[in-house]
């Protein structure tokens, strides 16, 4: 038997992460040693022993075998939180493809020499009535920022200072003005740390809070989940419930119970839904034991949050994807709200998915994992169907409000009857009605995943790849290309189905919609929310609160507007072109469309007044449109899963995208081809056999399939050419092996100006 060697990192603090040392694996550890394990190794000549982490195991000795030392032992005792995260990094590296250093940097923030964050809060000094009178005054004077702050102060006696200047967008000057007027004072860290005061304040905060009595269904869910945990078999649970059905209350109940058991909680929320309102609810419930991690924090602040978590200063962290790596000593539960969101998948290498990574972490910590969504991802629902996750369904909205009446409008018919406007006649009629009544409307332009697809405005026909059943994208020079397999054809001048000349891409943006709306209704007050209007910090929150305050009649926006705030004043939602996202050139187009339409439609009628929604589409018969109009998730799932099974797409099977980036087009192309060829069979004999075995067990369905290579959806960015090929297999492990083989080949290639990345079960078009 040949010797085994391990690459070990002996110092994971600081930026020294990138220097592995090689050690020999002694006979007795051969079977037990795994990547990610913590070991003790001799270091230097002075008999020093250091703790190290195994990042790689292989047969090749990179140094002098005579001088390579043995690993002393596996350090199993006292595996601290850091060890667990490093083991998790090992798992991420293996399952998503990256270097160990990239994986480690993902889970552990680099140590920063910054001074500790000073935590400040704003305290109200006046009583509620006095604040209300100030509020009236600033409203008259149109002091918008001051008004926002005062409105919060009416409800709350204390606000974290970062929220005042951050989320609320109130300037320090405004705060000073209020301080002078004797309305508030700014209190800094030290006074907050005073334990006596803190306890007192927490009690008051708890007393102030009106906590709803959980419904029988909510209680049952929380109790069952906790019972499993207490019985020592924490599981993974999926709560499927429309917005407003009380999921967050269930989360908070579970978190509270976990904290009572001396455990900590990680609450993941997509960045875009991480609004002030959401934070406030948790802050009110858990006081200063809760903290927030988001992308606006500096590396130093993030490090500081991690230290607080490690030291037991907080019990609950709320944040997007990366908050998963908060180093809690005794993690009890991970909550993942809006589980279907694409932002849970990292776009940078390692391209991990927070759902799977959370499941792994929960398993390592004996923690519970709770997923929640109004429109669960196909992956989560598939696993719930297979019994891997336990499924709960919350059917009713607790704050009243019924599902809106939905009108699906066929845009082909509109054109036929002479209406060339982007607004159907039904939508115009309902908009006029709302303006006249003084009720609010939302116009939603579905542009997600939209990448230049071509469709016929007369019959709705979409140009698709004859081999992959995904839509073709228009490229410069007028050719249509499939980004999965590289198939291409010239752009037709007439629709191949009906002969109409109205065949083209859909070009209207939110700005044009706003202009057209003004042409129709000259006095309409509009707000627009899209990539352009939300560039500056807090602009997102500001637009939402302005609309909440009824400063506009119509909010026009892209997918951003379907999340976050609740607008009780909205009684009409118009979806301008529902099928834009259906045209997206990837296999998730239907799922994404269904999710967006369902959420958009659900925005109407949250308040006391009933709502209506208009879905304008060229494909009124498409199942993603019809099920969304009926708000029928299961109907959609049952149809979509058939398509995934037939096409061999996730979650029915797995898919690995191999992306190649190169400065020279020809080199990129040939590297892509060489790598694809390598997967096709010309792999090192032993590994190749292994892979063939893996590919053949289980018969036809487990066969690997290779698609491409082809230029990526965006073939060139900043003069870097991009190519991609896909490997499909029923088994994830087979794809991990493919990745291992490719990694080995790449290492032997001495690539200088090329780069290869892996993306398992990609969520975006590549
Ligand atoms: P979701 O997270 O599913 O959108 P929430 O938990 O935010 O739902 O609940 C929606 C609204 O209903 C919130 O205002 C919440 O306070 C309220 N609510 C939740 N549960 C109850 C309950 N059992 N009784 C009364 N109100 C409730
Ligand atoms: Zn046509
Ligand atoms: Zn194709």
Short mmCIF file of C-alpha atoms and ligand atoms in Angstrom, two decimals, residues 456 458-461 495 497-500, ligand 2:
data_model
loop_
_atom_site.label_atom_id
_atom_site.label_comp_id
_atom_site.label_asym_id
_atom_site.label_seq_id
_atom_site.Cartn_x
_atom_site.Cartn_y
_atom_site.Cartn_z
CA UNK A 456 -43.96 36.71 -31.54
CA UNK A 458 -49.11 38.12 -32.58
CA UNK A 459 -49.13 34.48 -31.47
CA UNK A 460 -46.78 34.34 -28.50
CA UNK A 461 -44.46 31.79 -30.08
CA UNK A 495 -42.77 34.15 -37.03
CA UNK A 497 -45.58 29.61 -36.57
CA UNK A 498 -47.99 32.30 -37.76
CA UNK A 499 -45.98 34.32 -40.23
CA UNK A 500 -46.41 37.61 -38.38
ZN1 LIG B 2 -46.41 34.12 -34.42
#
